[in-house]
Amino acid sequence: MSGLGKTRSLLGEWLDKRGIKQEWLARESGVTNSTISNAASKPGHMPTYSNMVKIVAVLKRIDPTITIESFWPSKNA
């Protein structure tokens, strides 16, 4: 949970910690606001693989160590 009492996923917590707006991520990645919102607020929600790739590509500009597994760990791991 974030400071406002809202449930956050790993992605949402990462964005909040860095002060990054979901709207910015949507604009930069070309992924819809609703997909970013779901990915940031619903633990366990998994966007399509192509949207994960777009999101991670943008976030790698901020932290080059980010991977898809950083936010959506494999259930097989």
Short mmCIF file of N, CA, C and O in Angstrom, two decimals:
data_model
loop_
_atom_site.label_atom_id
_atom_site.label_comp_id
_atom_site.label_asym_id
_atom_site.label_seq_id
_atom_site.Cartn_x
_atom_site.Cartn_y
_atom_site.Cartn_z
N MET A 1 0.84 -1.18 0.00
CA MET A 1 0.00 0.00 0.00
C MET A 1 0.88 1.24 0.00
O MET A 1 1.90 1.27 0.64
N SER A 2 0.41 2.23 -0.68
CA SER A 2 1.11 3.50 -0.74
C SER A 2 0.59 4.41 0.36
O SER A 2 -0.32 4.06 1.09
N GLY A 3 1.16 5.59 0.46
CA GLY A 3 0.80 6.53 1.51
C GLY A 3 -0.65 6.96 1.52
O GLY A 3 -1.18 7.34 2.54
N LEU A 4 -1.31 6.87 0.39
CA LEU A 4 -2.71 7.28 0.32
C LEU A 4 -3.67 6.13 0.58
O LEU A 4 -4.87 6.27 0.41
N GLY A 5 -3.14 4.99 1.02
CA GLY A 5 -3.98 3.86 1.33
C GLY A 5 -4.45 3.07 0.14
O GLY A 5 -5.31 2.22 0.25
N LYS A 6 -3.87 3.33 -1.02
CA LYS A 6 -4.28 2.61 -2.21
C LYS A 6 -3.39 1.38 -2.41
O LYS A 6 -2.21 1.41 -2.12
N THR A 7 -3.98 0.32 -2.87
CA THR A 7 -3.24 -0.90 -3.16
C THR A 7 -2.36 -0.65 -4.37
O THR A 7 -2.81 -0.06 -5.35
N ARG A 8 -1.10 -1.08 -4.29
CA ARG A 8 -0.16 -0.88 -5.39
C ARG A 8 0.55 -2.20 -5.71
O ARG A 8 0.86 -2.99 -4.82
N SER A 9 0.82 -2.39 -6.96
CA SER A 9 1.61 -3.53 -7.42
C SER A 9 3.09 -3.17 -7.27
O SER A 9 3.44 -2.06 -6.86
N LEU A 10 3.96 -4.10 -7.64
CA LEU A 10 5.39 -3.80 -7.62
C LEU A 10 5.71 -2.61 -8.53
O LEU A 10 6.50 -1.74 -8.16
N LEU A 11 5.07 -2.56 -9.69
CA LEU A 11 5.27 -1.42 -10.59
C LEU A 11 4.79 -0.13 -9.94
O LEU A 11 5.50 0.88 -9.96
N GLY A 12 3.60 -0.15 -9.36
CA GLY A 12 3.06 1.05 -8.71
C GLY A 12 3.94 1.54 -7.58
O GLY A 12 4.19 2.74 -7.44
N GLU A 13 4.45 0.62 -6.77
CA GLU A 13 5.34 1.00 -5.67
C GLU A 13 6.62 1.61 -6.21
O GLU A 13 7.13 2.60 -5.68
N TRP A 14 7.16 1.04 -7.29
CA TRP A 14 8.38 1.56 -7.90
C TRP A 14 8.17 2.98 -8.42
O TRP A 14 8.99 3.87 -8.20
N LEU A 15 7.04 3.19 -9.11
CA LEU A 15 6.72 4.52 -9.64
C LEU A 15 6.55 5.52 -8.50
O LEU A 15 7.09 6.63 -8.55
N ASP A 16 5.80 5.14 -7.46
CA ASP A 16 5.55 6.03 -6.33
C ASP A 16 6.85 6.43 -5.63
O ASP A 16 7.05 7.60 -5.30
N LYS A 17 7.72 5.46 -5.43
CA LYS A 17 8.99 5.72 -4.74
C LYS A 17 9.83 6.76 -5.47
O LYS A 17 10.55 7.52 -4.85
N ARG A 18 9.69 6.81 -6.79
CA ARG A 18 10.49 7.73 -7.60
C ARG A 18 9.71 8.98 -8.04
O ARG A 18 10.24 9.81 -8.76
N GLY A 19 8.45 9.07 -7.62
CA GLY A 19 7.65 10.23 -7.99
C GLY A 19 7.29 10.28 -9.46
O GLY A 19 7.07 11.36 -10.01
N ILE A 20 7.21 9.13 -10.09
CA ILE A 20 6.90 9.06 -11.52
C ILE A 20 5.39 8.91 -11.70
O ILE A 20 4.77 8.05 -11.09
N LYS A 21 4.82 9.74 -12.53
CA LYS A 21 3.38 9.73 -12.79
C LYS A 21 3.01 8.64 -13.80
O LYS A 21 3.71 8.44 -14.79
N GLN A 22 1.91 7.99 -13.53
CA GLN A 22 1.41 6.97 -14.46
C GLN A 22 1.14 7.57 -15.83
O GLN A 22 1.39 6.93 -16.86
N GLU A 23 0.64 8.80 -15.87
CA GLU A 23 0.34 9.45 -17.14
C GLU A 23 1.60 9.62 -17.98
O GLU A 23 1.57 9.47 -19.20
N TRP A 24 2.71 9.96 -17.32
CA TRP A 24 3.98 10.11 -18.02
C TRP A 24 4.39 8.78 -18.64
O TRP A 24 4.78 8.72 -19.81
N LEU A 25 4.29 7.71 -17.85
CA LEU A 25 4.67 6.39 -18.33
C LEU A 25 3.79 5.97 -19.51
O LEU A 25 4.29 5.42 -20.50
N ALA A 26 2.51 6.24 -19.43
CA ALA A 26 1.60 5.91 -20.53
C ALA A 26 2.01 6.67 -21.80
O ALA A 26 2.10 6.08 -22.89
N ARG A 27 2.26 7.95 -21.66
CA ARG A 27 2.62 8.78 -22.82
C ARG A 27 3.95 8.31 -23.43
O ARG A 27 4.07 8.15 -24.65
N GLU A 28 4.94 8.09 -22.59
CA GLU A 28 6.26 7.71 -23.09
C GLU A 28 6.29 6.30 -23.69
O GLU A 28 7.04 6.06 -24.63
N SER A 29 5.50 5.40 -23.14
CA SER A 29 5.53 4.01 -23.60
C SER A 29 4.55 3.72 -24.72
O SER A 29 4.68 2.70 -25.41
N GLY A 30 3.54 4.58 -24.89
CA GLY A 30 2.51 4.31 -25.88
C GLY A 30 1.50 3.28 -25.42
O GLY A 30 0.72 2.75 -26.21
N VAL A 31 1.50 2.99 -24.12
CA VAL A 31 0.55 2.06 -23.52
C VAL A 31 -0.59 2.89 -22.94
O VAL A 31 -0.37 3.98 -22.42
N THR A 32 -1.82 2.41 -23.04
CA THR A 32 -2.97 3.20 -22.59
C THR A 32 -2.92 3.49 -21.09
O THR A 32 -2.34 2.73 -20.31
N ASN A 33 -3.54 4.61 -20.72
CA ASN A 33 -3.62 4.98 -19.31
C ASN A 33 -4.27 3.88 -18.48
O ASN A 33 -3.83 3.61 -17.36
N SER A 34 -5.31 3.25 -19.01
CA SER A 34 -6.00 2.22 -18.24
C SER A 34 -5.11 1.00 -18.01
O SER A 34 -5.14 0.41 -16.93
N THR A 35 -4.30 0.64 -18.99
CA THR A 35 -3.38 -0.49 -18.82
C THR A 35 -2.33 -0.16 -17.77
O THR A 35 -2.03 -0.99 -16.90
N ILE A 36 -1.78 1.04 -17.82
CA ILE A 36 -0.78 1.45 -16.82
C ILE A 36 -1.43 1.49 -15.44
O ILE A 36 -0.85 1.02 -14.46
N SER A 37 -2.64 2.03 -15.35
CA SER A 37 -3.34 2.09 -14.07
C SER A 37 -3.56 0.70 -13.49
O SER A 37 -3.30 0.46 -12.31
N ASN A 38 -4.02 -0.23 -14.31
CA ASN A 38 -4.22 -1.60 -13.85
C ASN A 38 -2.90 -2.24 -13.42
O ASN A 38 -2.83 -2.91 -12.38
N ALA A 39 -1.86 -2.03 -14.20
CA ALA A 39 -0.56 -2.62 -13.90
C ALA A 39 0.04 -2.05 -12.61
O ALA A 39 0.76 -2.74 -11.89
N ALA A 40 -0.28 -0.79 -12.31
CA ALA A 40 0.27 -0.13 -11.12
C ALA A 40 -0.56 -0.36 -9.87
O ALA A 40 -0.04 -0.26 -8.76
N SER A 41 -1.83 -0.67 -10.04
CA SER A 41 -2.70 -0.72 -8.86
C SER A 41 -3.25 -2.11 -8.52
O SER A 41 -3.82 -2.29 -7.45
N LYS A 42 -3.07 -3.06 -9.41
CA LYS A 42 -3.64 -4.39 -9.16
C LYS A 42 -2.53 -5.43 -9.07
O LYS A 42 -2.05 -5.93 -10.09
N PRO A 43 -2.11 -5.75 -7.84
CA PRO A 43 -1.09 -6.80 -7.72
C PRO A 43 -1.58 -8.07 -8.42
O PRO A 43 -2.73 -8.44 -8.33
N GLY A 44 -0.70 -8.68 -9.16
CA GLY A 44 -1.07 -9.89 -9.88
C GLY A 44 -1.56 -9.63 -11.30
O GLY A 44 -1.64 -10.55 -12.10
N HIS A 45 -1.89 -8.36 -11.61
CA HIS A 45 -2.32 -8.04 -12.98
C HIS A 45 -1.11 -8.10 -13.89
O HIS A 45 -0.07 -7.53 -13.60
N MET A 46 -1.27 -8.78 -15.00
CA MET A 46 -0.18 -8.87 -15.97
C MET A 46 -0.64 -8.32 -17.31
O MET A 46 -1.52 -8.90 -17.94
N PRO A 47 -0.04 -7.20 -17.74
CA PRO A 47 -0.35 -6.69 -19.07
C PRO A 47 0.14 -7.70 -20.12
O PRO A 47 0.86 -8.64 -19.80
N THR A 48 -0.22 -7.46 -21.36
CA THR A 48 0.30 -8.32 -22.42
C THR A 48 1.82 -8.21 -22.46
O THR A 48 2.39 -7.20 -22.02
N TYR A 49 2.45 -9.23 -23.00
CA TYR A 49 3.90 -9.22 -23.06
C TYR A 49 4.41 -8.00 -23.83
O TYR A 49 5.37 -7.35 -23.41
N SER A 50 3.75 -7.66 -24.92
CA SER A 50 4.22 -6.50 -25.71
C SER A 50 4.12 -5.21 -24.91
O SER A 50 4.99 -4.35 -25.01
N ASN A 51 3.09 -5.07 -24.08
CA ASN A 51 2.99 -3.88 -23.22
C ASN A 51 4.03 -3.91 -22.11
O ASN A 51 4.58 -2.85 -21.76
N MET A 52 4.33 -5.08 -21.57
CA MET A 52 5.40 -5.17 -20.57
C MET A 52 6.72 -4.69 -21.16
O MET A 52 7.45 -3.93 -20.53
N VAL A 53 7.00 -5.12 -22.39
CA VAL A 53 8.25 -4.73 -23.06
C VAL A 53 8.30 -3.20 -23.23
O VAL A 53 9.33 -2.58 -22.98
N LYS A 54 7.19 -2.60 -23.65
CA LYS A 54 7.15 -1.14 -23.84
C LYS A 54 7.36 -0.41 -22.52
O LYS A 54 8.09 0.59 -22.47
N ILE A 55 6.72 -0.86 -21.46
CA ILE A 55 6.84 -0.23 -20.14
C ILE A 55 8.28 -0.32 -19.65
O ILE A 55 8.88 0.67 -19.22
N VAL A 56 8.84 -1.51 -19.71
CA VAL A 56 10.20 -1.73 -19.22
C VAL A 56 11.22 -0.93 -20.05
O VAL A 56 12.17 -0.37 -19.49
N ALA A 57 11.01 -0.83 -21.35
CA ALA A 57 11.94 -0.06 -22.19
C ALA A 57 12.03 1.39 -21.73
O ALA A 57 13.12 1.97 -21.67
N VAL A 58 10.90 1.97 -21.37
CA VAL A 58 10.90 3.36 -20.89
C VAL A 58 11.58 3.44 -19.51
O VAL A 58 12.40 4.33 -19.27
N LEU A 59 11.25 2.52 -18.63
CA LEU A 59 11.80 2.57 -17.28
C LEU A 59 13.30 2.28 -17.25
O LEU A 59 14.00 2.74 -16.35
N LYS A 60 13.81 1.56 -18.25
CA LYS A 60 15.25 1.32 -18.34
C LYS A 60 16.03 2.61 -18.56
O LYS A 60 17.21 2.68 -18.24
N ARG A 61 15.37 3.64 -19.07
CA ARG A 61 16.04 4.95 -19.21
C ARG A 61 16.35 5.54 -17.84
O ARG A 61 17.28 6.32 -17.69
N ILE A 62 15.56 5.17 -16.85
CA ILE A 62 15.74 5.66 -15.48
C ILE A 62 16.64 4.71 -14.70
O ILE A 62 17.52 5.15 -13.96
N ASP A 63 16.40 3.41 -14.86
CA ASP A 63 17.18 2.40 -14.15
C ASP A 63 17.47 1.26 -15.13
O ASP A 63 16.61 0.42 -15.38
N PRO A 64 18.69 1.22 -15.67
CA PRO A 64 19.03 0.21 -16.67
C PRO A 64 18.97 -1.24 -16.17
O PRO A 64 19.00 -2.17 -16.97
N THR A 65 18.86 -1.43 -14.86
CA THR A 65 18.81 -2.80 -14.32
C THR A 65 17.40 -3.39 -14.31
O THR A 65 17.23 -4.58 -14.03
N ILE A 66 16.40 -2.59 -14.64
CA ILE A 66 15.00 -3.05 -14.62
C ILE A 66 14.79 -4.13 -15.69
O ILE A 66 15.29 -4.01 -16.81
N THR A 67 14.03 -5.14 -15.31
CA THR A 67 13.64 -6.19 -16.25
C THR A 67 12.14 -6.44 -16.08
O THR A 67 11.53 -5.97 -15.11
N ILE A 68 11.56 -7.19 -16.97
CA ILE A 68 10.15 -7.58 -16.83
C ILE A 68 9.95 -8.30 -15.50
O ILE A 68 8.97 -8.06 -14.80
N GLU A 69 10.90 -9.15 -15.13
CA GLU A 69 10.80 -9.90 -13.87
C GLU A 69 10.81 -9.00 -12.64
O GLU A 69 10.35 -9.42 -11.58
N SER A 70 11.30 -7.77 -12.78
CA SER A 70 11.30 -6.83 -11.65
C SER A 70 9.88 -6.53 -11.18
O SER A 70 9.65 -6.28 -10.00
N PHE A 71 8.94 -6.53 -12.11
CA PHE A 71 7.56 -6.17 -11.80
C PHE A 71 6.58 -7.33 -11.92
O PHE A 71 5.54 -7.34 -11.26
N TRP A 72 6.90 -8.27 -12.79
CA TRP A 72 6.01 -9.41 -13.04
C TRP A 72 6.81 -10.69 -12.93
O TRP A 72 7.15 -11.31 -13.95
N PRO A 73 7.12 -11.10 -11.69
CA PRO A 73 7.93 -12.32 -11.52
C PRO A 73 7.23 -13.54 -12.14
O PRO A 73 6.01 -13.67 -12.06
N SER A 74 8.03 -14.37 -12.73
CA SER A 74 7.50 -15.58 -13.34
C SER A 74 6.94 -16.51 -12.28
O SER A 74 7.52 -16.68 -11.22
N LYS A 75 5.82 -17.09 -12.57
CA LYS A 75 5.23 -18.04 -11.64
C LYS A 75 6.02 -19.34 -11.63
O LYS A 75 5.87 -20.15 -10.74
N ASN A 76 6.88 -19.53 -12.63
CA ASN A 76 7.69 -20.74 -12.70
C ASN A 76 9.00 -20.60 -11.95
O ASN A 76 9.72 -21.56 -11.80
N ALA A 77 9.31 -19.38 -11.52
CA ALA A 77 10.61 -19.15 -10.86
C ALA A 77 10.59 -19.60 -9.42
O ALA A 77 9.62 -19.75 -8.79
#
